[in-house]
Amino acid sequence: MIEHRTAQLARWFACLSLLLMIRPASALPGDLDLTYGGGTGAVFAAPVAVYDTLSATVRRSDGRFLVGGYCNSASLSRAFCLSSRNADGSPDASFNGTGSTLTQVATGFTSDTALALALQTDGKALLAGWCDSSSRDFCVVRYNTNGTLDTTFGDAGKRLLDFGNSNNSDTLTALVVQGDGRIVLIGFCNGQSTFCIARLTSTGQLDSTWGGTGLVATDIVANDLDLAQAGTLLPDGRLVIAGFCRTTPGSPFTAYDFCLTRYLANGTLDTTFGTAGIVITPVGTEWDQPHTLKRLPDGRLLAAGQCRVPDDAGTGLKDSFCAARYQANGALDTTFGIGGKVTISPAPEFRYGGIDVYADGRILVAGACRHLNATSGCNATFGAGKFLLMRLTAAGALDISFAAGGINYFALGRYSNYAYPANVTLLPDGKVLFTASCAVGAAGDPNPNGAVFCFARFEGEPSPPVLCTLDLDGDGQVLATTDALLHLRIALGVPDTAKTTGITFPASATRNNWSAIDTYLRSLCAPASPYCMLDIDGDGLNTALTDAAIHLRIAAGLRDSRVVAGLNFPANAPRRTWTDLRQYLATQCGVTGLQN
């Protein structure tokens, strides 16, 4: 055993020495990655139109990524625009020949404003927002992988939806795709006073199993402002929506709180969540606006956006990053920040962009800021401020191991406009992709008259690896009748439709259907080996006679050499003895109670 551990330490130090030799000494988490963008760390896209505003980013499994938003041009007042980029930020020529496409959705001289982007499992892309010509409606467009409109969707690739209220103010802000291909559109309507959610079939038709008509409207605070901004699906098909609601009738527009609702799969409010399906949370002093909602691997919910809090002098308010973390039932998670809430003020003026979350719970935040009188940090180098990238610990504090004290302030292009949105994406190798719109205008900029899509990459470090998974359904237990049985069926190649047949999942399971379990397992592994976390003996395969058998025996309560009795391990399996497997199961799979 001592020799085995010595060999492990020797290999670990050898790998560390190699990393130190190949990684520049100055490259720390949060620094610009100077291997990106030809040594600058940044890439500026060619103009799609005159003014290109980026709203959303999604990454494909092969490293390419899509950025979507709205672009203003001379011939089209405002149109949807979508660009496909290679991993290095260069245009993906397989997408519309140029890497970008421009789509007018409504007819006439319109304001088509795309705010949400999602990928389907078949690689097609959905870009959605609101379209305003004679009235404002939800609108969504589906594109084939080559950038052409998918004419099998809606009306020749496009779909407009009217909730039928007299205010003509249907505004779509978010989009999610269910595992079965149905599409959920999220926003607000009826004069900004109602959460409005539409569900479409995979072909773009209204799904009548959602609220009876495909359209559901919820008045959170009666006769006042309710603006839905984001949503996330739960493994069992329920839907959680986050937005901001004015809880003091007649008060100024700044009097908003975070508000969340949860719906059953049929569109009715889930009364087991919060109070009758609704949770309202004041976070800052005023203007509490969540724009992102993420479901964490353990089932908790993280809502993030911005709010206003007292300034340092106590004489006014300043814009800040604000977040709240909730238990699955809607109660605040008091292990996060102060009482479940976090407020951080990077500068007197802060504009939220987006977040991404590490497997260990750390949070990346992208945004923009302005401090016109500052001599450091977010002072404006020219015009209107800088971008920023910030990292928090899982508990909600600034992570001082990232950049300078947790925040990197930077400019892209001629200047980084405080008003422009920004997104952040954690890459598989731990690096960070930042995507935004950049104001331009100086000589040599790609679009001298407006703004372009821009991308930057930052240094990071990989999340601690998850090496083994025995709790497949996420209930905190390893059971023979759920986890081990699923493992066996995966190893035997049972069809997806039958993998969960006859299985009764515990009420505490956070993944209680095959779609959720499959998505979880694939998120931990490379596409070429989607179930690598089930390879217990380390031979590169997931087999019934070794890996699944070990899983079953552990689930049955064995914690000694009987776990491997009678098993015939492949010659290339690095873990073939009880000594090696015992250590692996204890340290990498979290199996407790092991003994010789």
CSV table of N, CA and C in Angstrom, one decimal, residues 213-348:
chain,number,residue,atom,x,y,z
A,213,THR,N,-54.7,25.5,-23.4
A,213,THR,CA,-54.6,26.2,-24.6
A,213,THR,C,-53.2,26.3,-25.1
A,214,GLY,N,-52.2,26.0,-24.3
A,214,GLY,CA,-50.8,26.3,-24.6
A,214,GLY,C,-50.3,27.6,-24.1
A,215,LEU,N,-51.2,28.4,-23.5
A,215,LEU,CA,-50.9,29.7,-22.9
A,215,LEU,C,-51.3,29.7,-21.5
A,216,VAL,N,-50.3,30.2,-20.6
A,216,VAL,CA,-50.6,30.3,-19.2
A,216,VAL,C,-50.2,31.7,-18.7
A,217,ALA,N,-51.1,32.4,-18.0
A,217,ALA,CA,-50.8,33.7,-17.5
A,217,ALA,C,-51.0,33.7,-16.0
A,218,THR,N,-50.1,34.3,-15.2
A,218,THR,CA,-50.2,34.3,-13.8
A,218,THR,C,-50.0,35.7,-13.3
A,219,ASP,N,-50.9,36.2,-12.6
A,219,ASP,CA,-50.8,37.5,-12.0
A,219,ASP,C,-50.3,37.3,-10.5
A,220,ILE,N,-49.0,37.7,-10.3
A,220,ILE,CA,-48.3,37.4,-9.1
A,220,ILE,C,-48.8,38.4,-8.0
A,221,VAL,N,-48.6,39.7,-8.3
A,221,VAL,CA,-49.1,40.7,-7.4
A,221,VAL,C,-50.3,41.4,-8.1
A,222,ALA,N,-51.4,41.2,-7.5
A,222,ALA,CA,-52.7,41.7,-8.2
A,222,ALA,C,-52.6,43.1,-8.6
A,223,ASN,N,-52.9,43.4,-9.8
A,223,ASN,CA,-53.0,44.7,-10.3
A,223,ASN,C,-51.7,45.5,-10.2
A,224,ASP,N,-50.6,44.8,-10.3
A,224,ASP,CA,-49.3,45.6,-10.3
A,224,ASP,C,-48.4,44.9,-11.3
A,225,LEU,N,-47.1,45.3,-11.2
A,225,LEU,CA,-46.1,44.9,-12.3
A,225,LEU,C,-45.5,43.5,-11.9
A,226,ASP,N,-45.5,42.6,-12.8
A,226,ASP,CA,-44.9,41.3,-12.7
A,226,ASP,C,-44.2,41.0,-14.0
A,227,LEU,N,-42.9,40.9,-14.0
A,227,LEU,CA,-42.1,40.7,-15.2
A,227,LEU,C,-41.2,39.5,-15.1
A,228,ALA,N,-41.6,38.4,-15.8
A,228,ALA,CA,-40.9,37.2,-15.8
A,228,ALA,C,-39.6,37.3,-16.6
A,229,GLN,N,-38.5,36.8,-16.2
A,229,GLN,CA,-37.2,37.0,-16.8
A,229,GLN,C,-36.5,35.7,-17.2
A,230,ALA,N,-36.7,34.6,-16.5
A,230,ALA,CA,-35.9,33.4,-16.7
A,230,ALA,C,-36.7,32.2,-16.2
A,231,GLY,N,-36.2,31.0,-16.6
A,231,GLY,CA,-36.9,29.8,-16.2
A,231,GLY,C,-35.9,28.6,-16.3
A,232,THR,N,-36.3,27.6,-15.5
A,232,THR,CA,-35.5,26.3,-15.6
A,232,THR,C,-36.5,25.2,-15.4
A,233,LEU,N,-36.2,24.1,-16.1
A,233,LEU,CA,-37.0,22.9,-16.0
A,233,LEU,C,-36.4,21.9,-14.9
A,234,LEU,N,-37.3,21.3,-14.2
A,234,LEU,CA,-36.9,20.3,-13.2
A,234,LEU,C,-37.0,18.9,-13.9
A,235,PRO,N,-36.3,17.9,-13.4
A,235,PRO,CA,-36.2,16.6,-14.0
A,235,PRO,C,-37.6,15.9,-14.2
A,236,ASP,N,-38.6,16.3,-13.3
A,236,ASP,CA,-39.9,15.6,-13.4
A,236,ASP,C,-40.8,16.4,-14.3
A,237,GLY,N,-40.3,17.4,-15.0
A,237,GLY,CA,-41.2,18.2,-15.9
A,237,GLY,C,-41.8,19.5,-15.4
A,238,ARG,N,-41.6,19.7,-14.1
A,238,ARG,CA,-42.1,21.0,-13.5
A,238,ARG,C,-41.2,22.1,-14.0
A,239,LEU,N,-41.7,23.3,-13.9
A,239,LEU,CA,-41.1,24.5,-14.4
A,239,LEU,C,-41.0,25.6,-13.4
A,240,VAL,N,-39.8,26.2,-13.2
A,240,VAL,CA,-39.7,27.3,-12.2
A,240,VAL,C,-39.4,28.5,-13.0
A,241,ILE,N,-40.1,29.6,-12.7
A,241,ILE,CA,-39.9,30.9,-13.4
A,241,ILE,C,-39.4,31.9,-12.3
A,242,ALA,N,-38.5,32.8,-12.7
A,242,ALA,CA,-38.0,33.9,-11.9
A,242,ALA,C,-38.2,35.2,-12.6
A,243,GLY,N,-38.6,36.2,-11.8
A,243,GLY,CA,-38.8,37.6,-12.4
A,243,GLY,C,-38.8,38.6,-11.3
A,244,PHE,N,-39.3,39.8,-11.6
A,244,PHE,CA,-39.4,40.8,-10.5
A,244,PHE,C,-40.8,41.3,-10.5
A,245,CYS,N,-41.2,41.6,-9.3
A,245,CYS,CA,-42.6,42.0,-9.0
A,245,CYS,C,-42.6,43.2,-8.1
A,246,ARG,N,-43.5,44.2,-8.4
A,246,ARG,CA,-43.6,45.3,-7.6
A,246,ARG,C,-44.6,45.0,-6.5
A,247,THR,N,-44.1,44.9,-5.3
A,247,THR,CA,-44.9,44.5,-4.1
A,247,THR,C,-45.6,45.6,-3.4
A,248,THR,N,-45.2,46.8,-3.7
A,248,THR,CA,-45.9,48.0,-3.0
A,248,THR,C,-46.7,48.7,-4.1
A,249,PRO,N,-48.0,48.5,-4.2
A,249,PRO,CA,-48.8,49.1,-5.2
A,249,PRO,C,-48.6,50.7,-5.2
A,250,GLY,N,-48.5,51.2,-6.4
A,250,GLY,CA,-48.4,52.6,-6.6
A,250,GLY,C,-47.1,53.2,-6.3
A,251,SER,N,-46.1,52.4,-5.8
A,251,SER,CA,-44.8,53.0,-5.5
A,251,SER,C,-44.0,53.2,-6.8
A,252,PRO,N,-42.9,53.8,-6.8
A,252,PRO,CA,-42.1,54.0,-8.0
A,252,PRO,C,-41.7,52.7,-8.7
A,253,PHE,N,-41.3,52.8,-9.9
A,253,PHE,CA,-40.9,51.6,-10.7
A,253,PHE,C,-39.7,50.9,-10.0
A,254,THR,N,-39.0,51.5,-9.2
A,254,THR,CA,-37.8,50.9,-8.6
A,254,THR,C,-38.2,49.9,-7.5
A,255,ALA,N,-39.4,49.9,-7.0
A,255,ALA,CA,-39.8,49.1,-5.9
A,255,ALA,C,-40.1,47.6,-6.3
A,256,TYR,N,-39.1,46.9,-6.7
A,256,TYR,CA,-39.2,45.5,-7.1
A,256,TYR,C,-38.6,44.5,-6.1
A,257,ASP,N,-39.1,43.3,-6.1
A,257,ASP,CA,-38.5,42.2,-5.4
A,257,ASP,C,-38.3,41.0,-6.3
A,258,PHE,N,-37.4,40.0,-6.0
A,258,PHE,CA,-37.3,38.8,-6.7
A,258,PHE,C,-38.7,38.0,-6.5
A,259,CYS,N,-39.2,37.4,-7.5
A,259,CYS,CA,-40.4,36.6,-7.3
A,259,CYS,C,-40.2,35.3,-8.2
A,260,LEU,N,-40.5,34.2,-7.6
A,260,LEU,CA,-40.4,32.9,-8.3
A,260,LEU,C,-41.8,32.2,-8.3
A,261,THR,N,-42.1,31.4,-9.3
A,261,THR,CA,-43.3,30.6,-9.3
A,261,THR,C,-42.9,29.2,-9.8
A,262,ARG,N,-43.6,28.2,-9.4
A,262,ARG,CA,-43.3,26.8,-9.9
A,262,ARG,C,-44.6,26.2,-10.4
A,263,TYR,N,-44.5,25.6,-11.6
A,263,TYR,CA,-45.7,25.1,-12.3
A,263,TYR,C,-45.5,23.6,-12.4
A,264,LEU,N,-46.7,22.9,-12.3
A,264,LEU,CA,-46.7,21.4,-12.7
A,264,LEU,C,-46.5,21.3,-14.2
A,265,ALA,N,-46.4,20.1,-14.6
A,265,ALA,CA,-46.1,19.8,-16.0
A,265,ALA,C,-47.3,20.2,-16.9
A,266,ASN,N,-48.5,20.4,-16.3
A,266,ASN,CA,-49.7,20.7,-17.1
A,266,ASN,C,-50.0,22.2,-17.1
A,267,GLY,N,-49.1,23.0,-16.4
A,267,GLY,CA,-49.2,24.5,-16.4
A,267,GLY,C,-49.9,25.1,-15.2
A,268,THR,N,-50.4,24.2,-14.3
A,268,THR,CA,-51.0,24.8,-13.1
A,268,THR,C,-50.0,25.0,-12.0
A,269,LEU,N,-50.2,26.0,-11.1
A,269,LEU,CA,-49.3,26.3,-10.1
A,269,LEU,C,-49.1,25.2,-9.2
A,270,ASP,N,-47.8,24.9,-8.8
A,270,ASP,CA,-47.5,23.8,-7.8
A,270,ASP,C,-47.5,24.4,-6.4
A,271,THR,N,-48.6,24.1,-5.7
A,271,THR,CA,-48.8,24.7,-4.4
A,271,THR,C,-47.9,24.2,-3.3
A,272,THR,N,-47.1,23.2,-3.6
A,272,THR,CA,-46.1,22.7,-2.6
A,272,THR,C,-44.8,23.6,-2.6
A,273,PHE,N,-44.8,24.6,-3.5
A,273,PHE,CA,-43.6,25.5,-3.6
A,273,PHE,C,-44.0,26.8,-3.0
A,274,GLY,N,-43.2,27.3,-2.0
A,274,GLY,CA,-43.5,28.5,-1.4
A,274,GLY,C,-44.9,28.6,-0.8
A,275,THR,N,-45.5,29.7,-1.1
A,275,THR,CA,-46.9,30.0,-0.6
A,275,THR,C,-47.8,29.9,-1.9
A,276,ALA,N,-48.5,28.7,-2.0
A,276,ALA,CA,-49.4,28.5,-3.1
A,276,ALA,C,-48.7,28.6,-4.4
A,277,GLY,N,-47.4,28.2,-4.5
A,277,GLY,CA,-46.7,28.2,-5.7
A,277,GLY,C,-45.9,29.4,-6.0
A,278,ILE,N,-45.8,30.3,-5.1
A,278,ILE,CA,-45.1,31.6,-5.3
A,278,ILE,C,-44.2,31.9,-4.2
A,279,VAL,N,-43.0,32.4,-4.5
A,279,VAL,CA,-42.0,32.9,-3.5
A,279,VAL,C,-41.6,34.3,-3.9
A,280,ILE,N,-41.7,35.2,-2.9
A,280,ILE,CA,-41.3,36.6,-3.1
A,280,ILE,C,-40.2,36.9,-2.1
A,281,THR,N,-39.0,37.5,-2.7
A,281,THR,CA,-37.9,37.7,-1.8
A,281,THR,C,-37.3,39.1,-2.0
A,282,PRO,N,-37.4,40.0,-1.1
A,282,PRO,CA,-36.6,41.3,-1.2
A,282,PRO,C,-35.1,41.0,-0.9
A,283,VAL,N,-34.3,41.5,-1.8
A,283,VAL,CA,-32.8,41.2,-1.7
A,283,VAL,C,-32.0,42.5,-1.4
A,284,GLY,N,-32.1,43.5,-2.2
A,284,GLY,CA,-31.5,44.8,-2.0
A,284,GLY,C,-32.5,45.8,-1.4
A,285,THR,N,-32.1,47.1,-1.5
A,285,THR,CA,-33.0,48.1,-1.0
A,285,THR,C,-34.1,48.4,-2.0
A,286,GLU,N,-33.8,48.3,-3.3
A,286,GLU,CA,-34.8,48.5,-4.3
A,286,GLU,C,-34.3,48.0,-5.7
A,287,TRP,N,-35.2,47.9,-6.6
A,287,TRP,CA,-34.9,47.5,-8.0
A,287,TRP,C,-34.3,46.1,-8.1
A,288,ASP,N,-34.8,45.2,-7.3
A,288,ASP,CA,-34.3,43.8,-7.3
A,288,ASP,C,-34.8,43.1,-8.6
A,289,GLN,N,-33.8,42.7,-9.4
A,289,GLN,CA,-34.2,42.2,-10.8
A,289,GLN,C,-33.4,40.9,-11.1
A,290,PRO,N,-33.9,39.8,-10.9
A,290,PRO,CA,-33.2,38.5,-11.3
A,290,PRO,C,-33.4,38.4,-12.8
A,291,HIS,N,-32.3,38.1,-13.5
A,291,HIS,CA,-32.4,37.9,-14.9
A,291,HIS,C,-31.9,36.4,-15.3
A,292,THR,N,-31.4,35.7,-14.3
A,292,THR,CA,-31.0,34.3,-14.6
A,292,THR,C,-31.5,33.4,-13.5
A,293,LEU,N,-31.9,32.2,-13.8
A,293,LEU,CA,-32.3,31.2,-12.9
A,293,LEU,C,-31.6,29.9,-13.3
A,294,LYS,N,-30.9,29.3,-12.3
A,294,LYS,CA,-30.2,28.0,-12.6
A,294,LYS,C,-30.6,27.0,-11.5
A,295,ARG,N,-30.8,25.8,-12.0
A,295,ARG,CA,-31.0,24.7,-11.1
A,295,ARG,C,-29.6,24.0,-10.9
A,296,LEU,N,-29.2,23.9,-9.6
A,296,LEU,CA,-27.9,23.4,-9.3
A,296,LEU,C,-28.0,21.8,-9.3
A,297,PRO,N,-26.9,21.1,-9.4
A,297,PRO,CA,-26.9,19.6,-9.4
A,297,PRO,C,-27.7,19.0,-8.2
A,298,ASP,N,-27.6,19.7,-7.1
A,298,ASP,CA,-28.3,19.1,-5.9
A,298,ASP,C,-29.7,19.5,-5.7
A,299,GLY,N,-30.3,20.2,-6.8
A,299,GLY,CA,-31.7,20.5,-6.8
A,299,GLY,C,-32.0,21.9,-6.2
A,300,ARG,N,-31.0,22.6,-5.6
A,300,ARG,CA,-31.2,24.0,-5.2
A,300,ARG,C,-31.3,24.9,-6.4
A,301,LEU,N,-31.9,26.1,-6.2
A,301,LEU,CA,-32.1,27.1,-7.3
A,301,LEU,C,-31.3,28.3,-7.0
A,302,LEU,N,-30.7,28.9,-8.0
A,302,LEU,CA,-29.9,30.1,-7.8
A,302,LEU,C,-30.5,31.2,-8.8
A,303,ALA,N,-31.0,32.3,-8.2
A,303,ALA,CA,-31.5,33.4,-9.0
A,303,ALA,C,-30.5,34.5,-8.9
A,304,ALA,N,-30.1,35.1,-10.0
A,304,ALA,CA,-29.1,36.2,-10.0
A,304,ALA,C,-29.5,37.3,-10.9
A,305,GLY,N,-29.0,38.5,-10.6
A,305,GLY,CA,-29.3,39.7,-11.4
A,305,GLY,C,-28.7,40.9,-10.7
A,306,GLN,N,-29.5,42.0,-10.6
A,306,GLN,CA,-29.0,43.2,-10.0
A,306,GLN,C,-30.0,43.8,-9.1
A,307,CYS,N,-29.5,44.7,-8.2
A,307,CYS,CA,-30.4,45.5,-7.4
A,307,CYS,C,-29.7,46.8,-6.9
A,308,ARG,N,-30.3,47.6,-6.1
A,308,ARG,CA,-29.6,48.7,-5.6
A,308,ARG,C,-29.5,48.6,-4.0
A,309,VAL,N,-28.3,49.0,-3.5
A,309,VAL,CA,-28.0,48.9,-2.1
A,309,VAL,C,-27.4,50.3,-1.7
A,310,PRO,N,-27.4,50.6,-0.4
A,310,PRO,CA,-26.8,51.9,0.0
A,310,PRO,C,-25.3,52.0,-0.4
A,311,ASP,N,-24.9,53.2,-0.8
A,311,ASP,CA,-23.5,53.4,-1.1
A,311,ASP,C,-22.7,53.6,0.1
A,312,ASP,N,-21.4,53.7,-0.1
A,312,ASP,CA,-20.4,53.7,1.1
A,312,ASP,C,-20.7,54.8,2.0
A,313,ALA,N,-21.1,56.0,1.4
A,313,ALA,CA,-21.3,57.2,2.2
A,313,ALA,C,-22.6,57.1,3.0
A,314,GLY,N,-23.5,56.2,2.6
A,314,GLY,CA,-24.8,56.1,3.2
A,314,GLY,C,-25.8,57.3,2.8
A,315,THR,N,-25.4,57.9,1.7
A,315,THR,CA,-26.3,59.1,1.2
A,315,THR,C,-27.1,58.7,0.0
A,316,GLY,N,-26.8,57.6,-0.6
A,316,GLY,CA,-27.5,57.3,-1.8
A,316,GLY,C,-27.5,55.8,-2.1
A,317,LEU,N,-27.8,55.3,-3.3
A,317,LEU,CA,-27.9,53.9,-3.6
A,317,LEU,C,-27.0,53.7,-4.8
A,318,LYS,N,-26.4,52.4,-4.9
A,318,LYS,CA,-25.6,52.1,-6.0
A,318,LYS,C,-26.0,50.7,-6.5
A,319,ASP,N,-25.9,50.6,-7.8
A,319,ASP,CA,-26.3,49.3,-8.5
A,319,ASP,C,-25.3,48.2,-8.1
A,320,SER,N,-25.8,47.0,-7.9
A,320,SER,CA,-25.0,45.9,-7.4
A,320,SER,C,-25.4,44.6,-8.0
A,321,PHE,N,-24.5,43.6,-7.9
A,321,PHE,CA,-24.9,42.3,-8.3
A,321,PHE,C,-25.6,41.7,-7.1
A,322,CYS,N,-26.7,41.0,-7.4
A,322,CYS,CA,-27.6,40.4,-6.3
A,322,CYS,C,-27.9,39.0,-6.7
A,323,ALA,N,-28.0,38.1,-5.7
A,323,ALA,CA,-28.4,36.7,-5.9
A,323,ALA,C,-29.0,36.2,-4.7
A,324,ALA,N,-29.9,35.2,-4.9
A,324,ALA,CA,-30.5,34.5,-3.8
A,324,ALA,C,-30.5,33.0,-4.2
A,325,ARG,N,-30.2,32.2,-3.2
A,325,ARG,CA,-30.2,30.7,-3.4
A,325,ARG,C,-31.3,30.1,-2.5
A,326,TYR,N,-32.0,29.2,-3.2
A,326,TYR,CA,-33.2,28.6,-2.6
A,326,TYR,C,-33.1,27.1,-2.5
A,327,GLN,N,-33.7,26.5,-1.4
A,327,GLN,CA,-33.9,25.1,-1.4
A,327,GLN,C,-34.9,24.7,-2.4
A,328,ALA,N,-35.0,23.4,-2.7
A,328,ALA,CA,-35.9,22.9,-3.7
A,328,ALA,C,-37.4,23.3,-3.4
A,329,ASN,N,-37.7,23.5,-2.2
A,329,ASN,CA,-39.1,23.8,-1.8
A,329,ASN,C,-39.4,25.3,-1.9
A,330,GLY,N,-38.4,26.1,-2.2
A,330,GLY,CA,-38.6,27.6,-2.3
A,330,GLY,C,-38.1,28.3,-1.1
A,331,ALA,N,-37.7,27.6,0.0
A,331,ALA,CA,-37.2,28.3,1.2
A,331,ALA,C,-35.7,28.8,0.9
A,332,LEU,N,-35.4,29.9,1.4
A,332,LEU,CA,-34.0,30.4,1.3
A,332,LEU,C,-33.0,29.5,1.8
A,333,ASP,N,-31.9,29.3,1.1
A,333,ASP,CA,-30.8,28.5,1.6
A,333,ASP,C,-29.9,29.4,2.4
A,334,THR,N,-29.9,29.2,3.7
A,334,THR,CA,-29.2,30.1,4.6
A,334,THR,C,-27.7,29.9,4.7
A,335,THR,N,-27.2,28.9,4.0
A,335,THR,CA,-25.8,28.7,3.9
A,335,THR,C,-25.1,29.6,2.9
A,336,PHE,N,-25.9,30.3,2.1
A,336,PHE,CA,-25.5,31.2,1.1
A,336,PHE,C,-25.6,32.6,1.5
A,337,GLY,N,-24.4,33.3,1.4
A,337,GLY,CA,-24.4,34.8,1.8
A,337,GLY,C,-24.9,35.0,3.2
A,338,ILE,N,-25.8,36.0,3.3
A,338,ILE,CA,-26.4,36.3,4.6
A,338,ILE,C,-27.9,36.0,4.5
A,339,GLY,N,-28.2,34.9,5.1
A,339,GLY,CA,-29.6,34.4,5.1
A,339,GLY,C,-30.1,34.0,3.8
A,340,GLY,N,-29.2,33.6,2.9
A,340,GLY,CA,-29.6,33.1,1.5
A,340,GLY,C,-29.4,34.1,0.5
A,341,LYS,N,-28.9,35.3,0.8
A,341,LYS,CA,-28.8,36.4,-0.2
A,341,LYS,C,-27.4,37.0,-0.2
A,342,VAL,N,-27.0,37.4,-1.4
A,342,VAL,CA,-25.7,38.0,-1.6
A,342,VAL,C,-25.9,39.3,-2.4
A,343,THR,N,-25.2,40.4,-2.0
A,343,THR,CA,-25.1,41.6,-2.7
A,343,THR,C,-23.6,42.0,-2.8
A,344,ILE,N,-23.1,42.3,-4.0
A,344,ILE,CA,-21.7,42.8,-4.2
A,344,ILE,C,-21.7,43.9,-5.1
A,345,SER,N,-21.0,45.0,-4.8
A,345,SER,CA,-21.0,46.2,-5.5
A,345,SER,C,-19.6,46.4,-6.2
A,346,PRO,N,-19.4,46.0,-7.4
A,346,PRO,CA,-18.1,46.2,-8.1
A,346,PRO,C,-17.8,47.7,-8.4
A,347,ALA,N,-18.8,48.5,-8.5
A,347,ALA,CA,-18.7,49.9,-8.8
A,347,ALA,C,-20.0,50.6,-8.5
A,348,PRO,N,-19.9,52.0,-8.5
A,348,PRO,CA,-21.2,52.7,-8.2
A,348,PRO,C,-22.3,52.4,-9.2
